Amino acid sequence: MSKKEKQGFSLYFLIAFGLAWLCQVGGCMALLQQKNAMLYQLALIGTMFCPLLAVLLVQKVFLRQPVGIGWKVQGKRRFWLAAWFGPAVFTLLGAVLYFAVFPSRLDFSCSWLVAAYGGEMDAQTLRSELGVSTLSYLLQNGLFAVILAPAINMFPALGEEAGWRGYMMPRLKARFGLLNGRLLGGVVWGVWHWPLMLLVGYEYGTNYLGAPVLGLVVWCVVCFALNTLLDLLYEKTGCIWVPAIAHGAFNAIAALPQVLITPADAYYNVLGPMPIGLISVLPMLAVAVGLTLHQMKREQ
């Protein structure tokens, strides 16, 4: 990179973090002080587009260059299928691993749903009056998350993917190498979420094992694993829509295993059963590391 391109890369991080953290803090304050959940959700959506905006400002305004991101729909079908269904597979594997380690935490009593519906109806009333049970909830929401949600969620996810995978990762890998670049990219992506985690308990809540430090660290591990797989999808296809689909699919399916625990066991969310837990992320992490090492061996 030229000196000005290096300056542009630094400017990208300043904009991507600065604008996003303003959105995150503003959204959190709206939720905490005004109880305005809608404004909070809008702030989250705005946050997701900050990396894309940073790319456009740096490349188009500061450097006056093309953005260099692959927008054309292309790539082999197997990578599109992996993007669409892979997150569901990793979510299932992670939940199975978690409950294999902690079988006593597997709960089919519908207690999580009772709490989610405000505790006004017990499990039997939920089934008889609303037709809601653990199985029906998993089937209905699981099918939606696998079949339709990736196509819907990929549009907000594209804002992040254009910045992180389309712009940041090629430059980090060129500077630090494949493994170190992906490690650093995962940490950067993880830290970018920290204000939400510290202020409103994004992902793990506020009262969990090792809070708040353990959650911040585990989240960076999760982001490394996911960043690696998303980066690999972009490498193989040259199409930013593919990691955007995978990102959207992950966002849709990741929270589903939570219905299989009791509300009290949310204290251990930092371990699982969602694929963002330290135990349940292991299948995804193993594949990410394995594919990276295999790629490095082939390149040598």
PDB file of C-alpha atoms in Angstrom:
ATOM      1  CA  MET A   1       0.000   0.000   0.000  1.00  0.00           C
ATOM      2  CA  SER A   2       1.108   3.564  -0.690  1.00  0.00           C
ATOM      3  CA  LYS A   3       1.425   6.052   2.152  1.00  0.00           C
ATOM      4  CA  LYS A   4      -1.925   7.601   1.315  1.00  0.00           C
ATOM      5  CA  GLU A   5      -3.584   4.165   1.130  1.00  0.00           C
ATOM      6  CA  LYS A   6      -2.211   3.379   4.593  1.00  0.00           C
ATOM      7  CA  GLN A   7      -3.668   6.660   5.803  1.00  0.00           C
ATOM      8  CA  GLY A   8      -6.957   5.680   4.208  1.00  0.00           C
ATOM      9  CA  PHE A   9      -6.895   2.311   5.960  1.00  0.00           C
ATOM     10  CA  SER A  10      -6.402   4.043   9.316  1.00  0.00           C
ATOM     11  CA  LEU A  11      -9.171   6.486   8.450  1.00  0.00           C
ATOM     12  CA  TYR A  12     -11.452   3.547   7.674  1.00  0.00           C
ATOM     13  CA  PHE A  13     -11.117   2.231  11.230  1.00  0.00           C
ATOM     14  CA  LEU A  14     -11.618   5.685  12.696  1.00  0.00           C
ATOM     15  CA  ILE A  15     -14.873   6.139  10.779  1.00  0.00           C
ATOM     16  CA  ALA A  16     -16.136   2.557  11.149  1.00  0.00           C
ATOM     17  CA  PHE A  17     -15.574   2.586  14.908  1.00  0.00           C
ATOM     18  CA  GLY A  18     -16.404   6.228  15.581  1.00  0.00           C
ATOM     19  CA  LEU A  19     -19.766   6.271  13.824  1.00  0.00           C
ATOM     20  CA  ALA A  20     -20.726   2.799  15.017  1.00  0.00           C
ATOM     21  CA  TRP A  21     -19.892   3.518  18.636  1.00  0.00           C
ATOM     22  CA  LEU A  22     -21.918   6.733  18.474  1.00  0.00           C
ATOM     23  CA  CYS A  23     -24.866   4.710  17.175  1.00  0.00           C
ATOM     24  CA  GLN A  24     -24.354   2.010  19.790  1.00  0.00           C
ATOM     25  CA  VAL A  25     -24.089   4.387  22.730  1.00  0.00           C
ATOM     26  CA  GLY A  26     -27.013   6.460  21.486  1.00  0.00           C
ATOM     27  CA  GLY A  27     -29.182   3.385  20.999  1.00  0.00           C
ATOM     28  CA  CYS A  28     -28.250   2.023  24.403  1.00  0.00           C
ATOM     29  CA  MET A  29     -29.080   5.311  26.109  1.00  0.00           C
ATOM     30  CA  ALA A  30     -32.449   5.366  24.344  1.00  0.00           C
ATOM     31  CA  LEU A  31     -33.142   1.881  25.671  1.00  0.00           C
ATOM     32  CA  LEU A  32     -31.848   2.439  29.194  1.00  0.00           C
ATOM     33  CA  GLN A  33     -33.206   5.928  29.844  1.00  0.00           C
ATOM     34  CA  GLN A  34     -36.274   6.155  27.617  1.00  0.00           C
ATOM     35  CA  LYS A  35     -37.166   2.442  27.337  1.00  0.00           C
ATOM     36  CA  ASN A  36     -37.344   3.045  23.599  1.00  0.00           C
ATOM     37  CA  ALA A  37     -36.725  -0.379  22.074  1.00  0.00           C
ATOM     38  CA  MET A  38     -37.586   0.772  18.555  1.00  0.00           C
ATOM     39  CA  LEU A  39     -34.957   3.511  18.571  1.00  0.00           C
ATOM     40  CA  TYR A  40     -32.466   0.997  19.961  1.00  0.00           C
ATOM     41  CA  GLN A  41     -33.172  -1.425  17.105  1.00  0.00           C
ATOM     42  CA  LEU A  42     -32.841   1.357  14.546  1.00  0.00           C
ATOM     43  CA  ALA A  43     -29.496   2.289  16.080  1.00  0.00           C
ATOM     44  CA  LEU A  44     -28.351  -1.339  15.734  1.00  0.00           C
ATOM     45  CA  ILE A  45     -29.305  -1.348  12.053  1.00  0.00           C
ATOM     46  CA  GLY A  46     -27.492   1.940  11.564  1.00  0.00           C
ATOM     47  CA  THR A  47     -24.447   0.480  13.277  1.00  0.00           C
ATOM     48  CA  MET A  48     -24.306  -2.367  10.760  1.00  0.00           C
ATOM     49  CA  PHE A  49     -24.006   0.069   7.851  1.00  0.00           C
ATOM     50  CA  CYS A  50     -21.141   2.074   9.371  1.00  0.00           C
ATOM     51  CA  PRO A  51     -18.360  -0.148   7.905  1.00  0.00           C
ATOM     52  CA  LEU A  52     -19.836   0.214   4.413  1.00  0.00           C
ATOM     53  CA  LEU A  53     -20.109   3.980   4.845  1.00  0.00           C
ATOM     54  CA  ALA A  54     -16.488   4.063   6.019  1.00  0.00           C
ATOM     55  CA  VAL A  55     -15.363   2.202   2.881  1.00  0.00           C
ATOM     56  CA  LEU A  56     -17.237   4.588   0.603  1.00  0.00           C
ATOM     57  CA  LEU A  57     -15.847   7.679   2.329  1.00  0.00           C
ATOM     58  CA  VAL A  58     -12.279   6.378   2.264  1.00  0.00           C
ATOM     59  CA  GLN A  59     -12.218   4.921  -1.243  1.00  0.00           C
ATOM     60  CA  LYS A  60     -14.484   7.328  -3.092  1.00  0.00           C
ATOM     61  CA  VAL A  61     -13.866  10.592  -1.255  1.00  0.00           C
ATOM     62  CA  PHE A  62     -10.399  10.352   0.323  1.00  0.00           C
ATOM     63  CA  LEU A  63      -8.574   8.150  -2.215  1.00  0.00           C
ATOM     64  CA  ARG A  64     -10.875   8.643  -5.222  1.00  0.00           C
ATOM     65  CA  GLN A  65     -10.546   4.967  -6.102  1.00  0.00           C
ATOM     66  CA  PRO A  66     -13.002   2.130  -6.801  1.00  0.00           C
ATOM     67  CA  VAL A  67     -14.098   0.364  -3.619  1.00  0.00           C
ATOM     68  CA  GLY A  68     -12.603  -2.904  -4.891  1.00  0.00           C
ATOM     69  CA  ILE A  69     -15.444  -5.069  -3.539  1.00  0.00           C
ATOM     70  CA  GLY A  70     -16.984  -7.890  -5.567  1.00  0.00           C
ATOM     71  CA  TRP A  71     -20.667  -7.068  -6.010  1.00  0.00           C
ATOM     72  CA  LYS A  72     -21.314  -9.349  -9.001  1.00  0.00           C
ATOM     73  CA  VAL A  73     -23.387 -12.441  -8.233  1.00  0.00           C
ATOM     74  CA  GLN A  74     -20.999 -15.310  -8.895  1.00  0.00           C
ATOM     75  CA  GLY A  75     -19.334 -18.310  -7.266  1.00  0.00           C
ATOM     76  CA  LYS A  76     -19.936 -22.027  -7.237  1.00  0.00           C
ATOM     77  CA  ARG A  77     -23.245 -23.285  -5.916  1.00  0.00           C
ATOM     78  CA  ARG A  78     -21.678 -25.236  -3.050  1.00  0.00           C
ATOM     79  CA  PHE A  79     -20.394 -22.032  -1.449  1.00  0.00           C
ATOM     80  CA  TRP A  80     -23.826 -20.409  -1.657  1.00  0.00           C
ATOM     81  CA  LEU A  81     -25.336 -23.509  -0.043  1.00  0.00           C
ATOM     82  CA  ALA A  82     -22.650 -23.486   2.647  1.00  0.00           C
ATOM     83  CA  ALA A  83     -23.439 -19.838   3.358  1.00  0.00           C
ATOM     84  CA  TRP A  84     -27.178 -20.501   3.561  1.00  0.00           C
ATOM     85  CA  PHE A  85     -27.195 -23.690   5.637  1.00  0.00           C
ATOM     86  CA  GLY A  86     -23.776 -23.773   7.308  1.00  0.00           C
ATOM     87  CA  PRO A  87     -24.740 -21.545  10.272  1.00  0.00           C
ATOM     88  CA  ALA A  88     -27.654 -23.867  11.102  1.00  0.00           C
ATOM     89  CA  VAL A  89     -25.309 -26.871  11.059  1.00  0.00           C
ATOM     90  CA  PHE A  90     -22.817 -25.176  13.379  1.00  0.00           C
ATOM     91  CA  THR A  91     -25.626 -24.051  15.678  1.00  0.00           C
ATOM     92  CA  LEU A  92     -26.908 -27.624  15.932  1.00  0.00           C
ATOM     93  CA  LEU A  93     -23.440 -29.080  16.508  1.00  0.00           C
ATOM     94  CA  GLY A  94     -22.660 -26.477  19.147  1.00  0.00           C
ATOM     95  CA  ALA A  95     -25.890 -27.142  21.038  1.00  0.00           C
ATOM     96  CA  VAL A  96     -25.336 -30.917  20.918  1.00  0.00           C
ATOM     97  CA  LEU A  97     -21.812 -30.469  22.282  1.00  0.00           C
ATOM     98  CA  TYR A  98     -22.980 -28.155  25.054  1.00  0.00           C
ATOM     99  CA  PHE A  99     -25.728 -30.485  26.240  1.00  0.00           C
ATOM    100  CA  ALA A 100     -23.349 -33.446  26.004  1.00  0.00           C
ATOM    101  CA  VAL A 101     -21.136 -31.620  28.509  1.00  0.00           C
ATOM    102  CA  PHE A 102     -24.067 -30.347  30.616  1.00  0.00           C
ATOM    103  CA  PRO A 103     -26.950 -32.823  30.069  1.00  0.00           C
ATOM    104  CA  SER A 104     -28.754 -31.618  33.207  1.00  0.00           C
ATOM    105  CA  ARG A 105     -29.275 -28.202  31.608  1.00  0.00           C
ATOM    106  CA  LEU A 106     -31.367 -29.571  28.745  1.00  0.00           C
ATOM    107  CA  ASP A 107     -34.928 -28.484  29.503  1.00  0.00           C
ATOM    108  CA  PHE A 108     -38.088 -29.422  27.582  1.00  0.00           C
ATOM    109  CA  SER A 109     -40.500 -28.060  30.195  1.00  0.00           C
ATOM    110  CA  CYS A 110     -41.132 -24.874  28.216  1.00  0.00           C
ATOM    111  CA  SER A 111     -39.877 -22.744  31.111  1.00  0.00           C
ATOM    112  CA  TRP A 112     -37.934 -20.401  28.838  1.00  0.00           C
ATOM    113  CA  LEU A 113     -41.045 -19.767  26.731  1.00  0.00           C
ATOM    114  CA  VAL A 114     -43.144 -19.196  29.845  1.00  0.00           C
ATOM    115  CA  ALA A 115     -40.692 -16.477  30.878  1.00  0.00           C
ATOM    116  CA  ALA A 116     -40.561 -15.073  27.339  1.00  0.00           C
ATOM    117  CA  TYR A 117     -44.356 -14.682  27.333  1.00  0.00           C
ATOM    118  CA  GLY A 118     -44.151 -12.655  30.532  1.00  0.00           C
ATOM    119  CA  GLY A 119     -44.948 -15.465  32.953  1.00  0.00           C
ATOM    120  CA  GLU A 120     -48.674 -14.812  32.607  1.00  0.00           C
ATOM    121  CA  MET A 121     -49.390 -18.330  31.356  1.00  0.00           C
ATOM    122  CA  ASP A 122     -47.905 -21.640  32.411  1.00  0.00           C
ATOM    123  CA  ALA A 123     -46.633 -24.226  29.935  1.00  0.00           C
ATOM    124  CA  GLN A 124     -49.947 -26.084  29.730  1.00  0.00           C
ATOM    125  CA  THR A 125     -51.881 -22.876  29.021  1.00  0.00           C
ATOM    126  CA  LEU A 126     -49.388 -21.888  26.343  1.00  0.00           C
ATOM    127  CA  ARG A 127     -49.934 -25.228  24.604  1.00  0.00           C
ATOM    128  CA  SER A 128     -53.726 -25.285  24.930  1.00  0.00           C
ATOM    129  CA  GLU A 129     -54.520 -21.644  24.134  1.00  0.00           C
ATOM    130  CA  LEU A 130     -51.673 -20.563  21.840  1.00  0.00           C
ATOM    131  CA  GLY A 131     -50.401 -23.884  20.551  1.00  0.00           C
ATOM    132  CA  VAL A 132     -46.917 -22.976  21.697  1.00  0.00           C
ATOM    133  CA  SER A 133     -44.542 -25.641  22.953  1.00  0.00           C
ATOM    134  CA  THR A 134     -40.793 -26.113  22.880  1.00  0.00           C
ATOM    135  CA  LEU A 135     -41.083 -28.373  19.836  1.00  0.00           C
ATOM    136  CA  SER A 136     -43.470 -26.104  17.926  1.00  0.00           C
ATOM    137  CA  TYR A 137     -41.319 -23.074  18.662  1.00  0.00           C
ATOM    138  CA  LEU A 138     -38.168 -24.822  17.468  1.00  0.00           C
ATOM    139  CA  LEU A 139     -39.829 -26.085  14.298  1.00  0.00           C
ATOM    140  CA  GLN A 140     -41.547 -22.842  13.370  1.00  0.00           C
ATOM    141  CA  ASN A 141     -38.645 -20.520  14.111  1.00  0.00           C
ATOM    142  CA  GLY A 142     -36.040 -23.006  12.921  1.00  0.00           C
ATOM    143  CA  LEU A 143     -37.686 -23.388   9.526  1.00  0.00           C
ATOM    144  CA  PHE A 144     -38.008 -19.630   9.142  1.00  0.00           C
ATOM    145  CA  ALA A 145     -34.383 -19.106  10.196  1.00  0.00           C
ATOM    146  CA  VAL A 146     -33.113 -21.695   7.712  1.00  0.00           C
ATOM    147  CA  ILE A 147     -35.387 -21.067   4.724  1.00  0.00           C
ATOM    148  CA  LEU A 148     -36.307 -17.369   4.634  1.00  0.00           C
ATOM    149  CA  ALA A 149     -34.283 -15.378   7.149  1.00  0.00           C
ATOM    150  CA  PRO A 150     -30.901 -15.544   5.338  1.00  0.00           C
ATOM    151  CA  ALA A 151     -32.404 -13.740   2.333  1.00  0.00           C
ATOM    152  CA  ILE A 152     -33.940 -11.071   4.578  1.00  0.00           C
ATOM    153  CA  ASN A 153     -31.039 -10.592   6.976  1.00  0.00           C
ATOM    154  CA  MET A 154     -28.375 -10.405   4.286  1.00  0.00           C
ATOM    155  CA  PHE A 155     -29.283  -6.780   3.479  1.00  0.00           C
ATOM    156  CA  PRO A 156     -28.326  -5.254   6.856  1.00  0.00           C
ATOM    157  CA  ALA A 157     -25.472  -7.777   7.126  1.00  0.00           C
ATOM    158  CA  LEU A 158     -24.114  -6.478   3.820  1.00  0.00           C
ATOM    159  CA  GLY A 159     -23.175  -3.219   5.547  1.00  0.00           C
ATOM    160  CA  GLU A 160     -20.751  -5.073   7.783  1.00  0.00           C
ATOM    161  CA  GLU A 161     -19.551  -7.540   5.169  1.00  0.00           C
ATOM    162  CA  ALA A 162     -18.558  -4.834   2.693  1.00  0.00           C
ATOM    163  CA  GLY A 163     -16.389  -3.249   5.369  1.00  0.00           C
ATOM    164  CA  TRP A 164     -14.951  -6.206   7.252  1.00  0.00           C
ATOM    165  CA  ARG A 165     -14.631  -8.930   4.640  1.00  0.00           C
ATOM    166  CA  GLY A 166     -14.678  -6.843   1.466  1.00  0.00           C
ATOM    167  CA  TYR A 167     -12.289  -4.084   2.538  1.00  0.00           C
ATOM    168  CA  MET A 168     -10.522  -4.875   5.829  1.00  0.00           C
ATOM    169  CA  MET A 169      -9.602  -8.550   5.495  1.00  0.00           C
ATOM    170  CA  PRO A 170      -7.707  -8.428   2.166  1.00  0.00           C
ATOM    171  CA  ARG A 171      -5.500  -5.657   3.571  1.00  0.00           C
ATOM    172  CA  LEU A 172      -4.910  -7.332   6.938  1.00  0.00           C
ATOM    173  CA  LYS A 173      -3.954 -10.606   5.239  1.00  0.00           C
ATOM    174  CA  ALA A 174      -1.606  -8.809   2.865  1.00  0.00           C
ATOM    175  CA  ARG A 175       0.085  -7.092   5.813  1.00  0.00           C
ATOM    176  CA  PHE A 176       0.118  -9.821   8.487  1.00  0.00           C
ATOM    177  CA  GLY A 177      -0.391 -13.096   6.638  1.00  0.00           C
ATOM    178  CA  LEU A 178      -3.375 -15.430   6.463  1.00  0.00           C
ATOM    179  CA  LEU A 179      -3.625 -16.688  10.049  1.00  0.00           C
ATOM    180  CA  ASN A 180      -2.521 -13.508  11.818  1.00  0.00           C
ATOM    181  CA  GLY A 181      -4.698 -11.405   9.548  1.00  0.00           C
ATOM    182  CA  ARG A 182      -7.762 -13.482  10.366  1.00  0.00           C
ATOM    183  CA  LEU A 183      -6.944 -13.463  14.075  1.00  0.00           C
ATOM    184  CA  LEU A 184      -6.554  -9.699  14.105  1.00  0.00           C
ATOM    185  CA  GLY A 185      -9.654  -9.226  11.958  1.00  0.00           C
ATOM    186  CA  GLY A 186     -11.709 -11.307  14.381  1.00  0.00           C
ATOM    187  CA  VAL A 187     -10.505  -9.300  17.378  1.00  0.00           C
ATOM    188  CA  VAL A 188     -11.206  -5.996  15.607  1.00  0.00           C
ATOM    189  CA  TRP A 189     -14.707  -7.148  14.722  1.00  0.00           C
ATOM    190  CA  GLY A 190     -15.285  -8.361  18.276  1.00  0.00           C
ATOM    191  CA  VAL A 191     -14.081  -5.138  19.934  1.00  0.00           C
ATOM    192  CA  TRP A 192     -16.324  -3.161  17.591  1.00  0.00           C
ATOM    193  CA  HIS A 193     -19.326  -4.692  19.483  1.00  0.00           C
ATOM    194  CA  TRP A 194     -18.013  -4.013  22.985  1.00  0.00           C
ATOM    195  CA  PRO A 195     -20.061  -0.866  23.836  1.00  0.00           C
ATOM    196  CA  LEU A 196     -23.287  -2.822  23.279  1.00  0.00           C
ATOM    197  CA  MET A 197     -22.017  -5.656  25.427  1.00  0.00           C
ATOM    198  CA  LEU A 198     -20.901  -3.428  28.282  1.00  0.00           C
ATOM    199  CA  LEU A 199     -23.911  -1.114  28.306  1.00  0.00           C
ATOM    200  CA  VAL A 200     -26.899  -3.404  27.699  1.00  0.00           C
ATOM    201  CA  GLY A 201     -25.523  -6.932  27.849  1.00  0.00           C
ATOM    202  CA  TYR A 202     -25.591  -7.616  24.118  1.00  0.00           C
ATOM    203  CA  GLU A 203     -25.365 -11.375  23.388  1.00  0.00           C
ATOM    204  CA  TYR A 204     -24.724 -12.671  26.942  1.00  0.00           C
ATOM    205  CA  GLY A 205     -26.792 -10.408  29.174  1.00  0.00           C
ATOM    206  CA  THR A 206     -25.393  -8.518  32.154  1.00  0.00           C
ATOM    207  CA  ASN A 207     -25.419 -11.248  34.814  1.00  0.00           C
ATOM    208  CA  TYR A 208     -23.414 -14.207  33.590  1.00  0.00           C
ATOM    209  CA  LEU A 209     -20.398 -16.288  34.513  1.00  0.00           C
ATOM    210  CA  GLY A 210     -17.278 -14.119  34.499  1.00  0.00           C
ATOM    211  CA  ALA A 211     -19.122 -10.941  33.530  1.00  0.00           C
ATOM    212  CA  PRO A 212     -18.163  -8.706  31.910  1.00  0.00           C
ATOM    213  CA  VAL A 213     -14.579  -9.691  31.047  1.00  0.00           C
ATOM    214  CA  LEU A 214     -15.193 -13.307  30.046  1.00  0.00           C
ATOM    215  CA  GLY A 215     -17.943 -12.307  27.639  1.00  0.00           C
ATOM    216  CA  LEU A 216     -15.718  -9.765  25.898  1.00  0.00           C
ATOM    217  CA  VAL A 217     -12.974 -12.363  25.418  1.00  0.00           C
ATOM    218  CA  VAL A 218     -15.284 -15.182  24.313  1.00  0.00           C
ATOM    219  CA  TRP A 219     -17.003 -12.868  21.853  1.00  0.00           C
ATOM    220  CA  CYS A 220     -13.647 -12.143  20.192  1.00  0.00           C
ATOM    221  CA  VAL A 221     -13.044 -15.905  19.896  1.00  0.00           C
ATOM    222  CA  VAL A 222     -16.462 -16.289  18.276  1.00  0.00           C
ATOM    223  CA  CYS A 223     -15.750 -13.390  15.932  1.00  0.00           C
ATOM    224  CA  PHE A 224     -12.423 -14.940  14.919  1.00  0.00           C
ATOM    225  CA  ALA A 225     -14.136 -18.219  14.015  1.00  0.00           C
ATOM    226  CA  LEU A 226     -16.985 -16.553  12.143  1.00  0.00           C
ATOM    227  CA  ASN A 227     -14.724 -13.979  10.508  1.00  0.00           C
ATOM    228  CA  THR A 228     -12.517 -16.785   9.188  1.00  0.00           C
ATOM    229  CA  LEU A 229     -15.401 -18.672   7.601  1.00  0.00           C
ATOM    230  CA  LEU A 230     -16.967 -15.527   6.133  1.00  0.00           C
ATOM    231  CA  ASP A 231     -13.607 -14.442   4.765  1.00  0.00           C
ATOM    232  CA  LEU A 232     -13.110 -17.868   3.208  1.00  0.00           C
ATOM    233  CA  LEU A 233     -16.501 -17.660   1.507  1.00  0.00           C
ATOM    234  CA  TYR A 234     -15.588 -14.288   0.046  1.00  0.00           C
ATOM    235  CA  GLU A 235     -12.203 -15.594  -1.087  1.00  0.00           C
ATOM    236  CA  LYS A 236     -13.776 -18.561  -2.859  1.00  0.00           C
ATOM    237  CA  THR A 237     -16.525 -16.616  -4.621  1.00  0.00           C
ATOM    238  CA  GLY A 238     -15.351 -13.033  -4.968  1.00  0.00           C
ATOM    239  CA  CYS A 239     -18.973 -12.109  -4.238  1.00  0.00           C
ATOM    240  CA  ILE A 240     -19.748 -10.096  -1.103  1.00  0.00           C
ATOM    241  CA  TRP A 241     -23.357 -11.322  -1.133  1.00  0.00           C
ATOM    242  CA  VAL A 242     -22.220 -14.818  -0.119  1.00  0.00           C
ATOM    243  CA  PRO A 243     -20.731 -13.884   3.289  1.00  0.00           C
ATOM    244  CA  ALA A 244     -23.662 -11.487   3.742  1.00  0.00           C
ATOM    245  CA  ILE A 245     -26.049 -14.426   3.415  1.00  0.00           C
ATOM    246  CA  ALA A 246     -24.005 -16.481   5.881  1.00  0.00           C
ATOM    247  CA  HIS A 247     -23.882 -13.562   8.325  1.00  0.00           C
ATOM    248  CA  GLY A 248     -27.635 -13.090   8.026  1.00  0.00           C
ATOM    249  CA  ALA A 249     -28.257 -16.814   8.479  1.00  0.00           C
ATOM    250  CA  PHE A 250     -26.097 -16.865  11.612  1.00  0.00           C
ATOM    251  CA  ASN A 251     -27.942 -13.895  13.098  1.00  0.00           C
ATOM    252  CA  ALA A 252     -31.251 -15.651  12.445  1.00  0.00           C
ATOM    253  CA  ILE A 253     -30.442 -19.063  13.912  1.00  0.00           C
ATOM    254  CA  ALA A 254     -27.922 -18.401  16.686  1.00  0.00           C
ATOM    255  CA  ALA A 255     -30.371 -17.637  19.499  1.00  0.00           C
ATOM    256  CA  LEU A 256     -32.643 -20.627  18.868  1.00  0.00           C
ATOM    257  CA  PRO A 257     -30.965 -23.159  21.256  1.00  0.00           C
ATOM    258  CA  GLN A 258     -31.697 -20.827  24.154  1.00  0.00           C
ATOM    259  CA  VAL A 259     -35.253 -22.164  24.259  1.00  0.00           C
ATOM    260  CA  LEU A 260     -33.821 -25.473  25.542  1.00  0.00           C
ATOM    261  CA  ILE A 261     -32.543 -24.066  28.829  1.00  0.00           C
ATOM    262  CA  THR A 262     -34.217 -22.647  31.917  1.00  0.00           C
ATOM    263  CA  PRO A 263     -34.120 -18.860  32.463  1.00  0.00           C
ATOM    264  CA  ALA A 264     -31.812 -19.423  35.445  1.00  0.00           C
ATOM    265  CA  ASP A 265     -29.282 -21.177  33.215  1.00  0.00           C
ATOM    266  CA  ALA A 266     -28.916 -18.000  31.141  1.00  0.00           C
ATOM    267  CA  TYR A 267     -26.146 -17.323  33.683  1.00  0.00           C
ATOM    268  CA  TYR A 268     -24.058 -19.770  31.613  1.00  0.00           C
ATOM    269  CA  ASN A 269     -24.846 -18.252  28.191  1.00  0.00           C
ATOM    270  CA  VAL A 270     -21.174 -17.376  27.866  1.00  0.00           C
ATOM    271  CA  LEU A 271     -20.547 -21.147  27.620  1.00  0.00           C
ATOM    272  CA  GLY A 272     -23.554 -22.118  25.443  1.00  0.00           C
ATOM    273  CA  PRO A 273     -25.851 -23.556  24.147  1.00  0.00           C
ATOM    274  CA  MET A 274     -25.938 -20.802  21.526  1.00  0.00           C
ATOM    275  CA  PRO A 275     -22.997 -20.956  19.094  1.00  0.00           C
ATOM    276  CA  ILE A 276     -21.591 -17.796  20.668  1.00  0.00           C
ATOM    277  CA  GLY A 277     -20.684 -19.697  23.853  1.00  0.00           C
ATOM    278  CA  LEU A 278     -17.169 -20.856  24.684  1.00  0.00           C
ATOM    279  CA  ILE A 279     -18.131 -24.541  24.455  1.00  0.00           C
ATOM    280  CA  SER A 280     -20.702 -24.396  21.680  1.00  0.00           C
ATOM    281  CA  VAL A 281     -18.429 -22.353  19.401  1.00  0.00           C
ATOM    282  CA  LEU A 282     -15.844 -25.160  19.362  1.00  0.00           C
ATOM    283  CA  PRO A 283     -17.175 -26.941  16.220  1.00  0.00           C
ATOM    284  CA  MET A 284     -17.118 -23.691  14.254  1.00  0.00           C
ATOM    285  CA  LEU A 285     -13.733 -22.749  15.703  1.00  0.00           C
ATOM    286  CA  ALA A 286     -12.237 -26.152  14.851  1.00  0.00           C
ATOM    287  CA  VAL A 287     -13.401 -25.900  11.233  1.00  0.00           C
ATOM    288  CA  ALA A 288     -12.152 -22.312  10.948  1.00  0.00           C
ATOM    289  CA  VAL A 289      -8.702 -23.167  12.279  1.00  0.00           C
ATOM    290  CA  GLY A 290      -8.507 -26.404  10.299  1.00  0.00           C
ATOM    291  CA  LEU A 291      -9.397 -24.742   7.003  1.00  0.00           C
ATOM    292  CA  THR A 292      -6.934 -21.907   7.625  1.00  0.00           C
ATOM    293  CA  LEU A 293      -4.073 -24.289   8.425  1.00  0.00           C
ATOM    294  CA  HIS A 294      -4.933 -26.397   5.364  1.00  0.00           C
ATOM    295  CA  GLN A 295      -4.975 -23.267   3.226  1.00  0.00           C
ATOM    296  CA  MET A 296      -1.600 -22.177   4.600  1.00  0.00           C
ATOM    297  CA  LYS A 297      -0.113 -25.609   3.881  1.00  0.00           C
ATOM    298  CA  ARG A 298      -1.378 -25.532   0.300  1.00  0.00           C
ATOM    299  CA  GLU A 299       0.011 -22.040  -0.277  1.00  0.00           C
ATOM    300  CA  GLN A 300       3.430 -23.111   0.985  1.00  0.00           C
TER     301      GLN A 300
END
